[in-house]
Amino acid sequence: MVITRFAPSPTGDLHIGSARTALFCWLWAKNQQGKFILRIEDTDRERSTEQAVNVILEGMAWLGLTWDEGPIYQTHRFDRYKQVAKDLLESGHAYKCYCTKERLEVLRDQQIAAKEKPRYDGYCLKFPHPPHDNLPYVIRFKTPQTGSVAFDDLVKGHIEIQNTELDDLILVRSDGTPTYNFTVVVDDWEMGITHVLRGDDHINNTPRQIHILKALGAKVPLYGHMPMLLGPDGKKLSKRDGAASVLDYRLQGILPDALLNYLVRLGWSHGDTEIFNIDEMIQYFNVNAINSSPSAINPEKLLWLNQHYLKTKPEKEVAAELAWHLERMGLDVKKGPALEQIVIAQRERCKTLLEMAQKSQFLFVDEVVFDEPSVNKNFTQETFPVLLSIIEKLRTVSSWQPEPINEAIKSVVTELGIKLGVIAQPIRIAVTGGTVSPPIDLTLFLLGKEKSLQRLEGALTLKNELFPEG
Ligand code: GLU
């Protein structure tokens, strides 16, 4: 069975590069009817925080990347790592090193002066006994000194490293805590991971990890190292490129489907297809088709995808996301119309959920706030009698639907011999406060009869303010 894992270190945001790694691991497990494990690599206790763990869990849940096992916390497994380190000492694959910081510094300086690569010289392997009793020690892995280590990376192809390039890395620090390379190996082994997909910043660790796995008699998984994401300019992705974390994208009003579709295409393709819903991604995803050259993010494409999903996703699901935004804006969603209706009315004219929430704010407020320049520009002395006629006519509308509302307004306009344009904006301002909203019949429909009439009547009082003499 295929078993993949996403193994973030909880030290900050859930970056979109990490989200892409998680997605690819998840997709491969789903495609192969395998298992996807979430493992929290929190051994760096100074940099790991509970808040960062929550950000990861929330981000994954929002994206729908559910895990079959976990979250497994490495800090809960320290006893196990200790045991494995002991086993490696006993089997002769590891040794205790008592070298002091000072000795290692001198060694390093000498190597640099001699233009050699700084590396541990195996001193304690040659002289295995502690100079004194009870000295602190680290546990080092005994790396083979001849031959090479090779693997066929799923993304980058064949990679081979001479063992002389590798030194005896530390498995357990002098304070007894295990190192990253060691915990990863123990976990990948014991969790039966078959495919390790991760960023190529880890590629130098892989030969070391393979050596340790072999020393443990473990089956070596397949590795796929993905190139980093680049900014739109093809340079290293930076904060300046806008959203960098999953939460940032959510705040900007992106739907999870759009972000997933966007991420899957950053480094993977299936013919020329751009739009993949989740089921299609699962069906077509293949680790062998991950691109070996880096992909640049493309904010316009994300917006295009977002609009696609805003228009096509079932309104109920879009509504759930819209609720999140409205609530963040401090609005009570129970005070407005059914959110599905808003989605239907607004989905064609918004690129993001944030925009939709902002443009729908007027439906939830207790009182509209008039935009003064709009009022001054659109209200004349003549506006008020027309508005009054409109109110009277709308009162008679029994089925409060866009069609009858539209007919009622039109009939007043025809009766009075005026143009619709003359009154449409004042109506809009009366009920929303400003000049931007869906078509006027739809706006009134969404707002409901009672609130619409109330607000239109409220606007009549503007007469005294604007034209105190009239
Ligand atoms: N914890 C590592 C990181 O967040 C990933 C380790 C791995 O995937 O092997 O970069």
CSV table of C-alpha atoms and ligand atoms in Angstrom, one decimal:
chain,number,residue,atom,x,y,z
A,1,MET,CA,0.0,0.0,0.0
A,2,VAL,CA,1.2,3.5,-0.8
A,3,ILE,CA,1.7,5.6,2.3
A,4,THR,CA,2.7,9.2,2.1
A,5,ARG,CA,3.1,11.8,4.8
A,6,PHE,CA,3.1,15.6,5.2
A,7,ALA,CA,5.6,16.5,7.9
A,8,PRO,CA,5.6,20.2,8.6
A,9,SER,CA,7.6,21.9,11.3
A,10,PRO,CA,5.2,24.1,13.2
A,11,THR,CA,7.4,27.2,13.3
A,12,GLY,CA,5.2,29.8,11.4
A,13,ASP,CA,2.5,30.1,8.7
A,14,LEU,CA,1.4,27.3,6.4
A,15,HIS,CA,3.2,28.5,3.4
A,16,ILE,CA,1.7,27.8,0.0
A,17,GLY,CA,4.9,25.8,-0.9
A,18,SER,CA,4.2,23.5,2.0
A,19,ALA,CA,0.5,23.4,1.1
A,20,ARG,CA,1.5,22.2,-2.4
A,21,THR,CA,3.6,19.5,-0.8
A,22,ALA,CA,0.7,18.4,1.4
A,23,LEU,CA,-1.6,18.4,-1.6
A,24,PHE,CA,0.7,16.3,-3.8
A,25,CYS,CA,1.2,13.8,-0.9
A,26,TRP,CA,-2.5,13.6,-0.3
A,27,LEU,CA,-3.3,13.2,-4.0
A,28,TRP,CA,-0.9,10.4,-4.5
A,29,ALA,CA,-2.3,8.5,-1.5
A,30,LYS,CA,-5.8,9.0,-2.8
A,31,ASN,CA,-4.9,8.1,-6.3
A,32,GLN,CA,-3.3,4.9,-5.1
A,33,GLN,CA,-6.0,4.2,-2.5
A,34,GLY,CA,-3.3,4.5,0.0
A,35,LYS,CA,-2.8,6.3,3.3
A,36,PHE,CA,-1.9,9.9,4.1
A,37,ILE,CA,-0.3,10.7,7.4
A,38,LEU,CA,0.1,14.0,9.1
A,39,ARG,CA,3.2,14.3,11.2
A,40,ILE,CA,4.1,17.3,13.2
A,41,GLU,CA,7.9,17.7,13.4
A,42,ASP,CA,8.0,19.8,16.5
A,43,THR,CA,11.3,18.6,18.0
A,44,ASP,CA,12.8,22.1,17.7
A,45,ARG,CA,11.1,23.2,20.9
A,46,GLU,CA,12.3,26.8,20.7
A,47,ARG,CA,10.8,27.5,17.4
A,48,SER,CA,7.7,25.2,17.5
A,49,THR,CA,4.5,26.8,18.8
A,50,GLU,CA,1.1,25.5,19.5
A,51,GLN,CA,-0.3,28.4,17.5
A,52,ALA,CA,1.6,27.3,14.4
A,53,VAL,CA,0.3,23.7,14.9
A,54,ASN,CA,-3.3,25.1,14.9
A,55,VAL,CA,-2.5,27.2,11.8
A,56,ILE,CA,-1.5,24.0,10.0
A,57,LEU,CA,-4.4,22.0,11.2
A,58,GLU,CA,-6.9,24.7,10.3
A,59,GLY,CA,-5.3,25.3,6.9
A,60,MET,CA,-5.4,21.6,6.1
A,61,ALA,CA,-9.0,21.3,7.2
A,62,TRP,CA,-10.0,24.4,5.1
A,63,LEU,CA,-8.3,22.9,2.0
A,64,GLY,CA,-10.0,19.6,2.7
A,65,LEU,CA,-6.7,17.7,3.0
A,66,THR,CA,-7.9,15.2,5.5
A,67,TRP,CA,-5.4,12.8,7.0
A,68,ASP,CA,-5.9,9.1,7.6
A,69,GLU,CA,-3.5,9.0,10.5
A,70,GLY,CA,-2.3,11.6,12.9
A,71,PRO,CA,-1.5,14.3,13.7
A,72,ILE,CA,1.5,12.4,15.1
A,73,TYR,CA,3.8,14.7,17.2
A,74,GLN,CA,7.4,13.9,17.2
A,75,THR,CA,7.8,15.3,20.7
A,76,HIS,CA,5.6,12.4,21.9
A,77,ARG,CA,8.0,9.9,20.5
A,78,PHE,CA,11.3,10.8,22.2
A,79,ASP,CA,11.5,7.5,24.1
A,80,ARG,CA,11.3,5.7,20.8
A,81,TYR,CA,14.1,7.7,19.2
A,82,LYS,CA,16.2,7.1,22.3
A,83,GLN,CA,15.7,3.4,22.0
A,84,VAL,CA,16.6,3.3,18.3
A,85,ALA,CA,19.7,5.3,19.0
A,86,LYS,CA,20.7,2.8,21.6
A,87,ASP,CA,20.1,0.0,19.1
A,88,LEU,CA,22.3,1.7,16.6
A,89,LEU,CA,25.1,2.1,19.2
A,90,GLU,CA,24.8,-1.6,20.0
A,91,SER,CA,24.8,-2.7,16.4
A,92,GLY,CA,27.9,-0.6,15.8
A,93,HIS,CA,26.2,1.8,13.3
A,94,ALA,CA,26.6,4.7,15.7
A,95,TYR,CA,29.1,5.9,18.3
A,96,LYS,CA,29.4,8.3,21.1
A,97,CYS,CA,31.4,11.4,20.4
A,98,TYR,CA,32.9,13.4,23.3
A,99,CYS,CA,34.6,16.1,21.3
A,100,THR,CA,34.2,19.5,22.8
A,101,LYS,CA,32.8,22.5,21.1
A,102,GLU,CA,36.3,24.0,21.2
A,103,ARG,CA,37.9,21.0,19.5
A,104,LEU,CA,35.3,21.1,16.8
A,105,GLU,CA,35.8,24.8,16.2
A,106,VAL,CA,39.6,24.4,15.8
A,107,LEU,CA,39.0,21.5,13.4
A,108,ARG,CA,36.6,23.6,11.4
A,109,ASP,CA,39.0,26.5,11.2
A,110,GLN,CA,41.9,24.3,10.1
A,111,GLN,CA,39.7,22.7,7.4
A,112,ILE,CA,38.6,26.0,6.1
A,113,ALA,CA,42.2,27.4,6.1
A,114,ALA,CA,43.2,24.3,4.1
A,115,LYS,CA,40.3,24.9,1.7
A,116,GLU,CA,38.6,21.7,2.7
A,117,LYS,CA,34.9,21.1,3.3
A,118,PRO,CA,34.3,21.4,7.1
A,119,ARG,CA,33.3,18.0,8.4
A,120,TYR,CA,33.7,15.9,11.5
A,121,ASP,CA,37.0,13.9,11.3
A,122,GLY,CA,35.8,10.7,13.1
A,123,TYR,CA,38.1,11.3,16.1
A,124,CYS,CA,35.9,9.5,18.6
A,125,LEU,CA,35.5,6.6,16.2
A,126,LYS,CA,39.3,6.1,16.3
A,127,PHE,CA,39.6,6.7,20.0
A,128,PRO,CA,36.3,5.4,21.4
A,129,HIS,CA,36.9,5.9,25.1
A,130,PRO,CA,35.9,9.0,26.9
A,131,PRO,CA,38.8,11.1,28.2
A,132,HIS,CA,37.1,11.3,31.6
A,133,ASP,CA,34.0,9.8,33.2
A,134,ASN,CA,30.6,11.4,32.9
A,135,LEU,CA,31.5,13.7,30.1
A,136,PRO,CA,28.6,14.9,27.9
A,137,TYR,CA,28.5,13.2,24.5
A,138,VAL,CA,26.6,13.2,21.3
A,139,ILE,CA,25.7,10.1,19.3
A,140,ARG,CA,27.0,10.1,15.8
A,141,PHE,CA,26.1,7.9,12.9
A,142,LYS,CA,28.9,5.9,11.4
A,143,THR,CA,28.7,6.8,7.7
A,144,PRO,CA,30.4,4.4,5.4
A,145,GLN,CA,33.6,5.9,4.2
A,146,THR,CA,33.9,4.1,0.8
A,147,GLY,CA,31.5,3.7,-2.1
A,148,SER,CA,28.5,5.9,-2.8
A,149,VAL,CA,24.8,6.2,-2.1
A,150,ALA,CA,22.4,6.5,-5.0
A,151,PHE,CA,18.6,6.9,-5.5
A,152,ASP,CA,16.3,7.6,-8.3
A,153,ASP,CA,14.5,10.7,-7.4
A,154,LEU,CA,10.9,10.7,-8.8
A,155,VAL,CA,11.3,14.3,-9.9
A,156,LYS,CA,15.0,14.9,-10.4
A,157,GLY,CA,16.1,11.5,-11.7
A,158,HIS,CA,19.2,9.6,-10.7
A,159,ILE,CA,21.3,11.1,-7.9
A,160,GLU,CA,24.5,9.6,-6.6
A,161,ILE,CA,26.7,11.0,-3.9
A,162,GLN,CA,30.1,9.7,-2.9
A,163,ASN,CA,30.2,8.7,0.8
A,164,THR,CA,33.4,10.6,1.3
A,165,GLU,CA,31.2,13.7,0.8
A,166,LEU,CA,29.3,12.9,3.9
A,167,ASP,CA,30.5,13.1,7.5
A,168,ASP,CA,29.3,11.3,10.6
A,169,LEU,CA,26.2,13.3,11.4
A,170,ILE,CA,24.8,13.7,14.9
A,171,LEU,CA,21.7,11.6,15.7
A,172,VAL,CA,21.3,12.7,19.3
A,173,ARG,CA,22.5,15.9,20.8
A,174,SER,CA,24.3,16.1,24.1
A,175,ASP,CA,21.1,17.1,25.9
A,176,GLY,CA,19.5,13.9,24.7
A,177,THR,CA,17.3,15.4,22.0
A,178,PRO,CA,17.2,13.7,18.6
A,179,THR,CA,18.1,15.6,15.4
A,180,TYR,CA,15.9,16.2,12.4
A,181,ASN,CA,17.6,13.6,10.1
A,182,PHE,CA,17.3,11.0,12.8
A,183,THR,CA,13.6,11.5,13.8
A,184,VAL,CA,12.6,11.7,10.1
A,185,VAL,CA,14.2,8.3,9.4
A,186,VAL,CA,12.8,6.6,12.5
A,187,ASP,CA,9.3,7.9,11.6
A,188,ASP,CA,9.4,7.2,7.9
A,189,TRP,CA,10.6,3.7,8.7
A,190,GLU,CA,8.1,2.9,11.4
A,191,MET,CA,5.2,4.5,9.6
A,192,GLY,CA,5.9,2.5,6.6
A,193,ILE,CA,6.2,5.5,4.3
A,194,THR,CA,6.6,4.4,0.7
A,195,HIS,CA,6.8,7.8,-1.0
A,196,VAL,CA,8.5,10.9,0.5
A,197,LEU,CA,7.5,14.0,-1.5
A,198,ARG,CA,9.1,17.2,-0.2
A,199,GLY,CA,10.8,20.4,-1.2
A,200,ASP,CA,14.2,20.2,-2.8
A,201,ASP,CA,15.7,22.1,0.1
A,202,HIS,CA,15.9,18.6,1.7
A,203,ILE,CA,17.7,16.9,-1.1
A,204,ASN,CA,21.1,17.0,0.7
A,205,ASN,CA,19.6,15.2,3.6
A,206,THR,CA,18.4,12.3,1.6
A,207,PRO,CA,21.7,10.4,1.2
A,208,ARG,CA,22.2,10.6,4.9
A,209,GLN,CA,18.7,9.4,5.6
A,210,ILE,CA,19.1,6.5,3.2
A,211,HIS,CA,22.3,5.4,5.1
A,212,ILE,CA,20.5,5.5,8.4
A,213,LEU,CA,17.5,3.6,7.0
A,214,LYS,CA,19.8,0.9,5.7
A,215,ALA,CA,21.6,0.6,9.0
A,216,LEU,CA,18.2,0.0,10.6
A,217,GLY,CA,17.4,-2.6,8.0
A,218,ALA,CA,14.5,-0.5,6.8
A,219,LYS,CA,13.1,-0.4,3.3
A,220,VAL,CA,14.2,2.8,1.6
A,221,PRO,CA,11.1,4.8,0.4
A,222,LEU,CA,11.0,6.5,-3.0
A,223,TYR,CA,11.9,10.1,-2.9
A,224,GLY,CA,10.6,13.0,-4.9
A,225,HIS,CA,12.1,16.5,-4.3
A,226,MET,CA,10.0,19.3,-5.7
A,227,PRO,CA,11.5,22.6,-6.9
A,228,MET,CA,10.7,25.6,-4.8
A,229,LEU,CA,8.0,28.0,-5.9
A,230,LEU,CA,9.1,31.2,-7.5
A,231,GLY,CA,7.6,34.7,-7.5
A,232,PRO,CA,5.8,36.0,-10.6
A,233,ASP,CA,9.1,37.5,-11.8
A,234,GLY,CA,10.8,34.1,-11.8
A,235,LYS,CA,12.9,35.1,-8.7
A,236,LYS,CA,12.8,33.7,-5.2
A,237,LEU,CA,9.3,34.0,-3.8
A,238,SER,CA,9.2,36.8,-1.2
A,239,LYS,CA,6.7,38.5,1.1
A,240,ARG,CA,6.5,41.2,-1.5
A,241,ASP,CA,4.7,38.8,-3.9
A,242,GLY,CA,1.6,39.2,-1.8
A,243,ALA,CA,0.0,36.3,-0.1
A,244,ALA,CA,2.4,33.6,0.9
A,245,SER,CA,0.4,31.6,3.4
A,246,VAL,CA,-2.8,29.7,3.1
A,247,LEU,CA,-4.5,31.9,5.5
A,248,ASP,CA,-3.5,35.0,3.5
A,249,TYR,CA,-5.3,33.5,0.5
A,250,ARG,CA,-8.4,32.8,2.5
A,251,LEU,CA,-8.4,36.3,3.8
A,252,GLN,CA,-8.2,37.6,0.3
A,253,GLY,CA,-11.4,35.8,-0.6
A,254,ILE,CA,-10.0,32.8,-2.4
A,255,LEU,CA,-12.1,29.5,-2.4
A,256,PRO,CA,-10.2,26.4,-1.3
A,257,ASP,CA,-11.1,24.7,-4.6
A,258,ALA,CA,-9.4,27.5,-6.5
A,259,LEU,CA,-6.3,27.4,-4.4
A,260,LEU,CA,-6.0,23.6,-4.7
A,261,ASN,CA,-6.5,23.8,-8.5
A,262,TYR,CA,-3.9,26.6,-8.6
A,263,LEU,CA,-1.4,24.7,-6.5
A,264,VAL,CA,-1.8,21.4,-8.4
A,265,ARG,CA,-0.8,23.1,-11.6
A,266,LEU,CA,2.3,24.6,-10.0
A,267,GLY,CA,4.6,21.8,-10.8
A,268,TRP,CA,2.3,19.2,-12.3
A,269,SER,CA,0.3,18.9,-15.5
A,270,HIS,CA,-2.0,16.6,-17.3
A,271,GLY,CA,-2.1,17.6,-21.0
A,272,ASP,CA,-3.3,21.2,-21.5
A,273,THR,CA,-6.0,21.0,-18.9
A,274,GLU,CA,-6.1,23.9,-16.5
A,275,ILE,CA,-9.3,23.2,-14.5
A,276,PHE,CA,-9.4,20.2,-12.2
A,277,ASN,CA,-11.9,19.6,-9.5
A,278,ILE,CA,-10.8,17.5,-6.6
A,279,ASP,CA,-12.0,14.2,-8.1
A,280,GLU,CA,-10.2,14.9,-11.4
A,281,MET,CA,-7.0,15.8,-9.5
A,282,ILE,CA,-7.2,12.5,-7.7
A,283,GLN,CA,-7.9,10.6,-10.8
A,284,TYR,CA,-5.1,12.0,-12.9
A,285,PHE,CA,-2.4,12.9,-10.5
A,286,ASN,CA,0.8,11.0,-10.9
A,287,VAL,CA,4.1,11.4,-9.1
A,288,ASN,CA,6.0,10.6,-12.2
A,289,ALA,CA,4.5,13.7,-13.9
A,290,ILE,CA,5.8,16.2,-11.4
A,291,ASN,CA,7.8,18.9,-13.2
A,292,SER,CA,11.5,19.1,-12.4
A,293,SER,CA,11.8,22.8,-13.3
A,294,PRO,CA,10.5,25.4,-10.8
A,295,SER,CA,7.1,27.0,-11.3
A,296,ALA,CA,6.4,30.7,-10.8
A,297,ILE,CA,3.2,31.8,-9.0
A,298,ASN,CA,0.7,33.6,-11.1
A,299,PRO,CA,-1.8,35.8,-9.1
A,300,GLU,CA,-4.0,36.5,-12.2
A,301,LYS,CA,-4.5,32.9,-12.8
A,302,LEU,CA,-5.5,32.3,-9.3
A,303,LEU,CA,-8.1,35.0,-9.6
A,304,TRP,CA,-9.4,33.5,-12.8
A,305,LEU,CA,-9.7,30.1,-11.2
A,306,ASN,CA,-11.4,31.7,-8.2
A,307,GLN,CA,-14.0,33.3,-10.4
A,308,HIS,CA,-14.5,30.0,-12.1
A,309,TYR,CA,-15.2,28.2,-8.8
A,310,LEU,CA,-17.3,31.1,-7.5
A,311,LYS,CA,-19.6,30.6,-10.5
A,312,THR,CA,-19.7,26.9,-10.6
A,313,LYS,CA,-19.4,25.6,-7.1
A,314,PRO,CA,-22.8,24.7,-5.5
A,315,GLU,CA,-24.1,27.9,-3.9
A,316,LYS,CA,-24.5,26.3,-0.6
A,317,GLU,CA,-20.8,25.6,-0.3
A,318,VAL,CA,-19.8,29.1,-1.5
A,319,ALA,CA,-22.3,30.5,1.0
A,320,ALA,CA,-20.5,28.7,3.9
A,321,GLU,CA,-17.2,30.5,2.9
A,322,LEU,CA,-19.1,33.8,2.4
A,323,ALA,CA,-20.4,33.5,6.0
A,324,TRP,CA,-16.8,33.3,7.3
A,325,HIS,CA,-16.0,36.6,5.6
A,326,LEU,CA,-19.1,38.3,6.7
A,327,GLU,CA,-18.6,37.2,10.3
A,328,ARG,CA,-15.0,38.4,10.1
A,329,MET,CA,-16.4,41.8,9.2
A,330,GLY,CA,-18.4,41.8,12.4
A,331,LEU,CA,-21.7,41.2,10.6
A,332,ASP,CA,-24.5,38.9,11.9
A,333,VAL,CA,-25.4,36.6,9.0
A,334,LYS,CA,-28.7,35.9,10.5
A,335,LYS,CA,-29.8,39.5,10.0
A,336,GLY,CA,-29.7,39.2,6.2
A,337,PRO,CA,-31.2,37.2,3.4
A,338,ALA,CA,-30.3,33.5,2.8
A,339,LEU,CA,-26.6,33.5,1.8
A,340,GLU,CA,-27.3,31.2,-1.1
A,341,GLN,CA,-29.4,34.0,-2.7
A,342,ILE,CA,-26.6,36.4,-2.3
A,343,VAL,CA,-24.2,34.0,-3.9
A,344,ILE,CA,-26.6,33.6,-6.9
A,345,ALA,CA,-27.0,37.3,-7.3
A,346,GLN,CA,-23.3,38.3,-6.9
A,347,ARG,CA,-21.3,35.4,-8.2
A,348,GLU,CA,-21.0,36.8,-11.7
A,349,ARG,CA,-19.8,40.2,-10.6
A,350,CYS,CA,-17.2,39.3,-8.0
A,351,LYS,CA,-13.7,37.9,-8.3
A,352,THR,CA,-13.3,37.1,-4.7
A,353,LEU,CA,-15.4,36.2,-1.7
A,354,LEU,CA,-14.0,39.3,0.1
A,355,GLU,CA,-15.4,41.4,-2.7
A,356,MET,CA,-18.7,39.6,-2.5
A,357,ALA,CA,-18.8,40.1,1.3
A,358,GLN,CA,-18.0,43.8,0.9
A,359,LYS,CA,-20.6,44.3,-1.8
A,360,SER,CA,-23.2,42.5,0.3
A,361,GLN,CA,-22.5,44.3,3.6
A,362,PHE,CA,-25.5,46.6,3.1
A,363,LEU,CA,-27.8,43.6,3.5
A,364,PHE,CA,-26.7,43.0,7.1
A,365,VAL,CA,-26.3,46.4,8.6
A,366,ASP,CA,-29.0,48.0,10.8
A,367,GLU,CA,-28.7,51.3,9.2
A,368,VAL,CA,-27.3,52.4,5.9
A,369,VAL,CA,-24.6,55.0,5.9
A,370,PHE,CA,-25.1,57.4,3.0
A,371,ASP,CA,-22.2,58.2,0.8
A,372,GLU,CA,-22.5,62.0,0.7
A,373,PRO,CA,-21.0,62.7,-2.7
A,374,SER,CA,-23.3,60.1,-4.2
A,375,VAL,CA,-26.3,61.6,-2.5
A,376,ASN,CA,-25.4,65.1,-3.6
A,377,LYS,CA,-24.9,64.0,-7.2
A,378,ASN,CA,-28.0,61.9,-7.6
A,379,PHE,CA,-30.8,63.5,-5.5
A,380,THR,CA,-32.6,66.6,-6.8
A,381,GLN,CA,-35.9,68.2,-5.7
A,382,GLU,CA,-37.7,66.1,-8.3
A,383,THR,CA,-36.3,62.8,-6.9
A,384,PHE,CA,-38.6,62.8,-3.9
A,385,PRO,CA,-42.0,62.7,-5.4
A,386,VAL,CA,-40.8,60.0,-7.7
A,387,LEU,CA,-39.4,58.1,-4.8
A,388,LEU,CA,-42.7,58.4,-3.0
A,389,SER,CA,-44.6,57.0,-6.0
A,390,ILE,CA,-42.2,54.1,-6.2
A,391,ILE,CA,-42.7,53.4,-2.5
A,392,GLU,CA,-46.5,53.4,-2.9
A,393,LYS,CA,-46.3,51.1,-5.9
A,394,LEU,CA,-43.8,48.7,-4.2
A,395,ARG,CA,-46.1,48.4,-1.3
A,396,THR,CA,-48.6,46.7,-3.6
A,397,VAL,CA,-46.2,44.1,-4.8
A,398,SER,CA,-47.3,40.9,-3.1
A,399,SER,CA,-44.8,38.4,-4.5
A,400,TRP,CA,-41.4,40.0,-3.6
A,401,GLN,CA,-39.4,38.6,-6.5
A,402,PRO,CA,-37.1,40.4,-9.0
A,403,GLU,CA,-39.6,40.2,-11.8
A,404,PRO,CA,-42.6,41.9,-10.1
A,405,ILE,CA,-40.3,44.4,-8.4
A,406,ASN,CA,-38.9,45.3,-11.8
A,407,GLU,CA,-42.4,45.7,-13.3
A,408,ALA,CA,-43.6,47.9,-10.4
A,409,ILE,CA,-40.6,50.3,-10.9
A,410,LYS,CA,-41.1,50.4,-14.6
A,411,SER,CA,-44.7,51.1,-14.4
A,412,VAL,CA,-44.1,54.2,-12.2
A,413,VAL,CA,-41.4,55.3,-14.6
A,414,THR,CA,-43.7,55.0,-17.6
A,415,GLU,CA,-46.6,56.7,-15.8
A,416,LEU,CA,-44.5,59.7,-14.8
A,417,GLY,CA,-42.9,59.8,-18.2
A,418,ILE,CA,-39.3,59.8,-16.8
A,419,LYS,CA,-36.3,57.7,-17.6
A,420,LEU,CA,-35.4,54.8,-15.4
A,421,GLY,CA,-31.8,56.1,-15.1
A,422,VAL,CA,-33.1,59.2,-13.2
A,423,ILE,CA,-34.5,57.1,-10.3
A,424,ALA,CA,-32.4,53.9,-10.3
A,425,GLN,CA,-29.4,55.5,-8.5
A,426,PRO,CA,-31.5,57.3,-5.9
A,427,ILE,CA,-33.2,54.0,-5.1
A,428,ARG,CA,-29.9,52.2,-4.9
A,429,ILE,CA,-28.4,54.9,-2.6
A,430,ALA,CA,-31.5,54.8,-0.5
A,431,VAL,CA,-31.2,51.1,0.2
A,432,THR,CA,-27.4,50.5,0.1
A,433,GLY,CA,-26.0,53.9,0.9
A,434,GLY,CA,-23.9,53.9,-2.3
A,435,THR,CA,-24.0,53.5,-6.0
A,436,VAL,CA,-22.7,50.0,-6.4
A,437,SER,CA,-24.9,47.0,-6.1
A,438,PRO,CA,-26.5,44.3,-8.2
A,439,PRO,CA,-29.3,45.4,-10.5
A,440,ILE,CA,-31.9,47.3,-8.6
A,441,ASP,CA,-34.7,44.7,-8.7
A,442,LEU,CA,-32.2,42.1,-7.4
A,443,THR,CA,-30.9,44.4,-4.7
A,444,LEU,CA,-34.5,45.1,-3.4
A,445,PHE,CA,-35.3,41.4,-3.7
A,446,LEU,CA,-32.3,40.4,-1.6
A,447,LEU,CA,-33.0,43.1,1.0
A,448,GLY,CA,-36.6,42.0,1.4
A,449,LYS,CA,-39.8,44.0,1.2
A,450,GLU,CA,-39.9,45.3,4.7
A,451,LYS,CA,-36.3,46.6,4.8
A,452,SER,CA,-36.5,48.0,1.3
A,453,LEU,CA,-39.6,50.0,2.1
A,454,GLN,CA,-38.1,51.1,5.4
A,455,ARG,CA,-34.9,52.3,3.8
A,456,LEU,CA,-36.7,54.0,0.9
A,457,GLU,CA,-38.9,55.9,3.4
A,458,GLY,CA,-35.8,56.8,5.4
A,459,ALA,CA,-34.3,58.4,2.3
A,460,LEU,CA,-37.3,60.7,2.0
A,461,THR,CA,-36.0,62.5,5.1
A,462,LEU,CA,-33.0,63.6,3.0
A,463,LYS,CA,-35.2,66.2,1.4
A,464,ASN,CA,-35.1,68.4,4.5
A,465,GLU,CA,-31.4,68.1,4.7
A,466,LEU,CA,-30.7,68.8,1.1
A,467,PHE,CA,-33.3,71.3,0.3
A,468,PRO,CA,-34.4,72.9,3.6
A,469,GLU,CA,-36.1,75.7,1.7
A,470,GLY,CA,-38.0,73.5,-0.8
B,1,GLU,N1,9.8,19.1,8.7
B,1,GLU,C1,10.4,19.4,7.5
B,1,GLU,C2,10.0,20.7,7.0
B,1,GLU,O1,9.0,21.3,7.5
B,1,GLU,C3,10.0,18.4,6.4
B,1,GLU,C4,10.7,17.1,6.6
B,1,GLU,C5,10.5,16.1,5.5
B,1,GLU,O2,9.5,16.3,4.7
B,1,GLU,O3,11.2,15.2,5.4
B,1,GLU,O4,10.7,21.3,6.2
